[in-house]
CSV table of C-alpha atoms in Angstrom, one decimal:
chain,number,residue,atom,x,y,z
A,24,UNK,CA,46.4,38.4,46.0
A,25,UNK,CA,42.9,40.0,45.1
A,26,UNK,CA,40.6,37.4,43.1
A,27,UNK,CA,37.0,35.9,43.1
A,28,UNK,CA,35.9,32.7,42.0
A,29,UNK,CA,32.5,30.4,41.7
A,30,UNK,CA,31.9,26.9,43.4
A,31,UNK,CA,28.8,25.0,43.8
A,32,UNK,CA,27.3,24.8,47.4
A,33,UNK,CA,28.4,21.7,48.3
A,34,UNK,CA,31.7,22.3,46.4
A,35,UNK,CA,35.6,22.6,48.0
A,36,UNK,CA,37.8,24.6,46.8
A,37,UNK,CA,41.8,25.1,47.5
A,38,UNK,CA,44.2,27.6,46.3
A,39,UNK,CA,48.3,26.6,47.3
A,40,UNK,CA,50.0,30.1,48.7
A,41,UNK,CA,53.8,29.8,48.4
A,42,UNK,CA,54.7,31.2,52.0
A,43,UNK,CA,57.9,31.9,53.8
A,44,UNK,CA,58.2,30.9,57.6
A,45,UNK,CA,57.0,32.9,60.5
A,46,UNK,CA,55.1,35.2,57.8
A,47,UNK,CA,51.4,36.6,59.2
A,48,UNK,CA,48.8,35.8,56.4
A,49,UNK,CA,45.3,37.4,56.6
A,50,UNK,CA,42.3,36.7,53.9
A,51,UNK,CA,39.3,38.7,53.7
A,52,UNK,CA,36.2,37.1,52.4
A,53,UNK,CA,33.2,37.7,50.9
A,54,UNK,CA,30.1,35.0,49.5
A,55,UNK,CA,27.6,36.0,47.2
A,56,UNK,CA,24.7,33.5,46.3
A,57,UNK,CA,23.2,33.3,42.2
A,58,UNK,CA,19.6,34.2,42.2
A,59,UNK,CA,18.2,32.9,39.6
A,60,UNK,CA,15.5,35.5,39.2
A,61,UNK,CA,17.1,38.4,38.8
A,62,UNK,CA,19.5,36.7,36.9
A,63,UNK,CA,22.7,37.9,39.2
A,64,UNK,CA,25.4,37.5,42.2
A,65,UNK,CA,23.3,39.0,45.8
A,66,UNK,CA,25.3,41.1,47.6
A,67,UNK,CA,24.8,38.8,50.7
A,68,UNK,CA,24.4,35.0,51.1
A,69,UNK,CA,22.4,34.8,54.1
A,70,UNK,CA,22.6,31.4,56.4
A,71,UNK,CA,25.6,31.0,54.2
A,72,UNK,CA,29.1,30.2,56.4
A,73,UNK,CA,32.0,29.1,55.1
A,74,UNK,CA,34.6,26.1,56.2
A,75,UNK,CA,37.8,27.8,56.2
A,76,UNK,CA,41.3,25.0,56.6
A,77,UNK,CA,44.6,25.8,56.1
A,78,UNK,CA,47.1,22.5,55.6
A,79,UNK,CA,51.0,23.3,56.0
A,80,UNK,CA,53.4,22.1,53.6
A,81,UNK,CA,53.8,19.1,56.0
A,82,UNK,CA,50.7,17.9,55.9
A,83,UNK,CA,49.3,19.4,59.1
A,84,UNK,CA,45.8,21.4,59.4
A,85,UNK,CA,47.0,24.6,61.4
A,86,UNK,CA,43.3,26.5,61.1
A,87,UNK,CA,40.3,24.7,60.4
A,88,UNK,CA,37.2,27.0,61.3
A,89,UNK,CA,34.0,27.9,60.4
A,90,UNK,CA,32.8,31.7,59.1
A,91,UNK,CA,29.8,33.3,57.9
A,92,UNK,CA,29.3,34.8,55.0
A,93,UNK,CA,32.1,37.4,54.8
A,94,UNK,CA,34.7,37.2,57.7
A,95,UNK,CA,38.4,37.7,58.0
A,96,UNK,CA,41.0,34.5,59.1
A,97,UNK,CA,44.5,34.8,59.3
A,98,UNK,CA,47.7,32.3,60.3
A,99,UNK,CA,51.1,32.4,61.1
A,100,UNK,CA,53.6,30.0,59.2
A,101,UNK,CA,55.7,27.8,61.2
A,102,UNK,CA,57.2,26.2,58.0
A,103,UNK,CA,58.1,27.8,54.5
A,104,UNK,CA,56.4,26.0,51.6
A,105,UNK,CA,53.1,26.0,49.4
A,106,UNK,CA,50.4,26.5,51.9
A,107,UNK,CA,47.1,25.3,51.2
A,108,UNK,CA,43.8,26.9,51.7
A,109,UNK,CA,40.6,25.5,51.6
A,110,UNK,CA,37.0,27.0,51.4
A,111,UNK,CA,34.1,25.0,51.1
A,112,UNK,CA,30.2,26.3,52.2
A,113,UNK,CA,28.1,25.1,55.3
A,114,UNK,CA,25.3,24.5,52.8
A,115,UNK,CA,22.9,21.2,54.5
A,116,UNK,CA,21.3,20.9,51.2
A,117,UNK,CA,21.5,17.4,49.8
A,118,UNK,CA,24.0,17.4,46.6
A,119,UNK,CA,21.2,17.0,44.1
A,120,UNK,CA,19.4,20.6,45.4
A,121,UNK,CA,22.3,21.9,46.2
A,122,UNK,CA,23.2,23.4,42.8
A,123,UNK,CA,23.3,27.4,43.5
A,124,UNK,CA,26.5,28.8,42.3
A,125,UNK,CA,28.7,30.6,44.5
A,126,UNK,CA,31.3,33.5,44.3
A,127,UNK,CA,33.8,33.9,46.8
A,128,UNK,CA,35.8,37.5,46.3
A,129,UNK,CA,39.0,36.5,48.0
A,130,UNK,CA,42.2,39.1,49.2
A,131,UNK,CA,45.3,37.3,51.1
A,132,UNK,CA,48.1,39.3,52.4
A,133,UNK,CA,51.5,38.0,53.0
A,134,UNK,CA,53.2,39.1,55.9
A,135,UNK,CA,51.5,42.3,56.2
A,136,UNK,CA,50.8,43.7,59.7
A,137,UNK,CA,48.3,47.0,59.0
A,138,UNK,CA,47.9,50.2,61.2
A,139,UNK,CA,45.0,51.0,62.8
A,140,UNK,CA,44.9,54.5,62.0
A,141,UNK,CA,42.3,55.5,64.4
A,142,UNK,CA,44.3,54.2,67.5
A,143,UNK,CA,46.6,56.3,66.1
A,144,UNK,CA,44.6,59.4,65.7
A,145,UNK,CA,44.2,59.3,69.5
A,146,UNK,CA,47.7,59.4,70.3
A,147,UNK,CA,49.9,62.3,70.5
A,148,UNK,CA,52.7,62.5,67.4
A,149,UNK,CA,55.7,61.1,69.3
A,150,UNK,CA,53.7,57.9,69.8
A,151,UNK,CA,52.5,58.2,66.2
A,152,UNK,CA,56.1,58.2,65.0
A,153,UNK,CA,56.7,55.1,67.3
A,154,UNK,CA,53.7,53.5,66.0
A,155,UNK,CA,54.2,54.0,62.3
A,156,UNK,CA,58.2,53.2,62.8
A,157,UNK,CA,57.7,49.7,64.1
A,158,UNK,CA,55.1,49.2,61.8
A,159,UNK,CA,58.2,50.0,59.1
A,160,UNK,CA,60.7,48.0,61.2
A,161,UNK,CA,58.0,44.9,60.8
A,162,UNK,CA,57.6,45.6,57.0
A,163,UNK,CA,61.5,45.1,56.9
A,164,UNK,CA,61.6,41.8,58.8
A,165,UNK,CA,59.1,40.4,56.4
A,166,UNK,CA,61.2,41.7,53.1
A,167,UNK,CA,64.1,39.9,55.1
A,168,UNK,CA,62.5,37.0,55.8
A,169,UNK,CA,60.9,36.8,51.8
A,170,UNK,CA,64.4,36.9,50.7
A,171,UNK,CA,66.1,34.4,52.9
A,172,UNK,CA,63.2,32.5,51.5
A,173,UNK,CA,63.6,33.3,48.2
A,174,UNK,CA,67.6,32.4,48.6
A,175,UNK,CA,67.0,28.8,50.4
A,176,UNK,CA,64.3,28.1,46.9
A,177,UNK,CA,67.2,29.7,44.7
A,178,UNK,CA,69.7,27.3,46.4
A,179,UNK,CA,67.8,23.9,46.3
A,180,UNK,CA,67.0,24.9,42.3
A,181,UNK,CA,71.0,25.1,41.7
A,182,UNK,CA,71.9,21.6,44.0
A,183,UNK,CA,68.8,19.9,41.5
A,184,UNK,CA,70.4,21.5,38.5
A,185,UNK,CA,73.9,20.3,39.3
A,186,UNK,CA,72.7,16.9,40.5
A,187,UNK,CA,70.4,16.6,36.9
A,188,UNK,CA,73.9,18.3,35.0
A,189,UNK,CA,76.4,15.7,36.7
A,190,UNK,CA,73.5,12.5,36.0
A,191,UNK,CA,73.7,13.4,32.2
A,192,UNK,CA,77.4,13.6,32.6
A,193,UNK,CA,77.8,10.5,33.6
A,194,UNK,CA,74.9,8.7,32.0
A,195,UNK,CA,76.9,10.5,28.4
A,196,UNK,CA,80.1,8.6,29.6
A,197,UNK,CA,78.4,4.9,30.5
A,198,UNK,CA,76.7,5.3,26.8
A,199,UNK,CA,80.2,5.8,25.3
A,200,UNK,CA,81.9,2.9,27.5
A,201,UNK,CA,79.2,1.0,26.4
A,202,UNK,CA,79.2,1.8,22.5
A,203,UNK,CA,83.5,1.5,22.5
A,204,UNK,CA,82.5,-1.4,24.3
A,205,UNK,CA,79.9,-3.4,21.6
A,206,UNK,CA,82.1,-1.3,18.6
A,207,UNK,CA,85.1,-4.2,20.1
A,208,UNK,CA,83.4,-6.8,20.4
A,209,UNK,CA,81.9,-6.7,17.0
A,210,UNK,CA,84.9,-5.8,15.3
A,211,UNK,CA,86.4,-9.5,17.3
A,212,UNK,CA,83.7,-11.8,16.4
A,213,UNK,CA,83.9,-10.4,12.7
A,214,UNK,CA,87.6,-10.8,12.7
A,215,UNK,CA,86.6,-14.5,14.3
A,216,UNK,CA,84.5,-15.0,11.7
A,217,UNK,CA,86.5,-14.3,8.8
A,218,UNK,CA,89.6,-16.4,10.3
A,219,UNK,CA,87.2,-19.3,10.8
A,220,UNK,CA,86.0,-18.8,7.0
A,221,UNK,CA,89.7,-19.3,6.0
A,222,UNK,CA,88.9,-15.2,4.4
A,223,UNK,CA,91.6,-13.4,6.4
C-alpha cells in the first residue's frame, strides 16, 4: 500500500489495515510542509515529528511512538483483524496558527521481511543461496498465513449468511401462521355476524 495524503498540523489521521496474525508490517514515511511562498509541498518539514499509534482489533495500543520527519515503524500482529494506524504531527502551535497543510507519502508492507543485499554481497554463494532460500521459505509462511486468514473471514461470512437465510426462513413462516391465522378468525366473526343477523 503506496499513498500520500494532507492533514493540518494539529490534525490526526487513521487508516484501518485489514491484517492477518503474526504478519510483520513496516510503513515508511515521509512529511512535507506547504510553503506558502513558493506556492508548493518542501521536500523536508524540519522540527516536524510525527506521533505514530497502532490500536489492535481489540482495542489495545501495541506501538505508540514518536518520529521525525521521515522514519520507518513496523509491528508484529498478535491478533487478525482491521488494524488501525494513527499519525498525527508534533506541531506546539496553538490550533488557530497551526493551519500549514501537511502531506504524508505513506508505504505499508504486509508481511514482508526484505533482503539486505549488501550483507549478502559479502558472503560467499552457498550462504547467499541460504539467505535468499529462507527469505523464500518466509514469503511462503506469510502466503500461508494470508490464506488461513482469508479462509477463517470466508467461513464467518457463510455462518452470517446461513444465520441471515434461516432468520428470513423462519420470520416467512411466523408471517404465514400469522396471516392463516387472522384469515380464520375473520372468516368466524363474519360467519358470527351473519348468524346473529338472522342472514345465514
Amino acid at each position: 500500500l503506496a499513498l500520500y495524503f494532507h492533514i493540518g498540523e494539529r490534525e490526526e489521521k487513521c487508516i484501518i489495515e485489514d491484517i492477518p496474525s503474526d504478519t510483520l508490517v513496516v510503513g515508511n514515511y515521509k512529511v512535507q510542509r506547504w510553503d506558502i511562498h513558493k506556492h508548493d509541498f518542501l521536500e523536508s518539514a524540519p522540527g516536524l515529528g510525527m506521533f505514530v499509534t497502532v490500536t489492535s482489533p481489540s482495542g489495545e495500543v501495541i506501538l505508540s511512538k514518536l518520529y521525525g520527519p521521515k522514519g520507518t515503524f513496523s509491528f508484529t500482529s498478535y491478533l487478525s483483524g482491521e488494524h488501525i494506524i494513527c499519525f498525527q504531527s508534533n506541531s506546539t502551535r496553538f490550533a488557530v496558527i497551526a493551519a500549514s497543510k501537511l502531506r504524508i507519502h505513506l508505504d505499508i508492507r504486509v508481511g514482508e521481511h526484505f533482503l539486505d543485499e549488501s550483507a549478502i554481497e559479502a558472503k560467499d554463494k552457498v550462504d547467499e543461496v541460504n539467505v535468499r532460500l529462507e527469505h523464500l521459505i518466509e514469503q511462503i509462511h506469510h502466503v500461508t498465513r494470508e490464506q488461513d486468514y482469508e479462509r477463517e473471514r470466508e467461513e464467518k461470512f457463510r455462518k452470517t449468511s446461513e444465520e441471515t437465510n434461516s432468520n428470513i426462513l423462519w420470520w416467512a413462516i411466523a408471517q404465514t401462521l400469522i396471516l392463516i391465522s387472522v384469515g380464520i378468525w375473520q372468516i368466524k366473526s363474519l360467519r358470527d355476524f351473519f348468524i346473529s343477523k338472522k342472514l345465514v
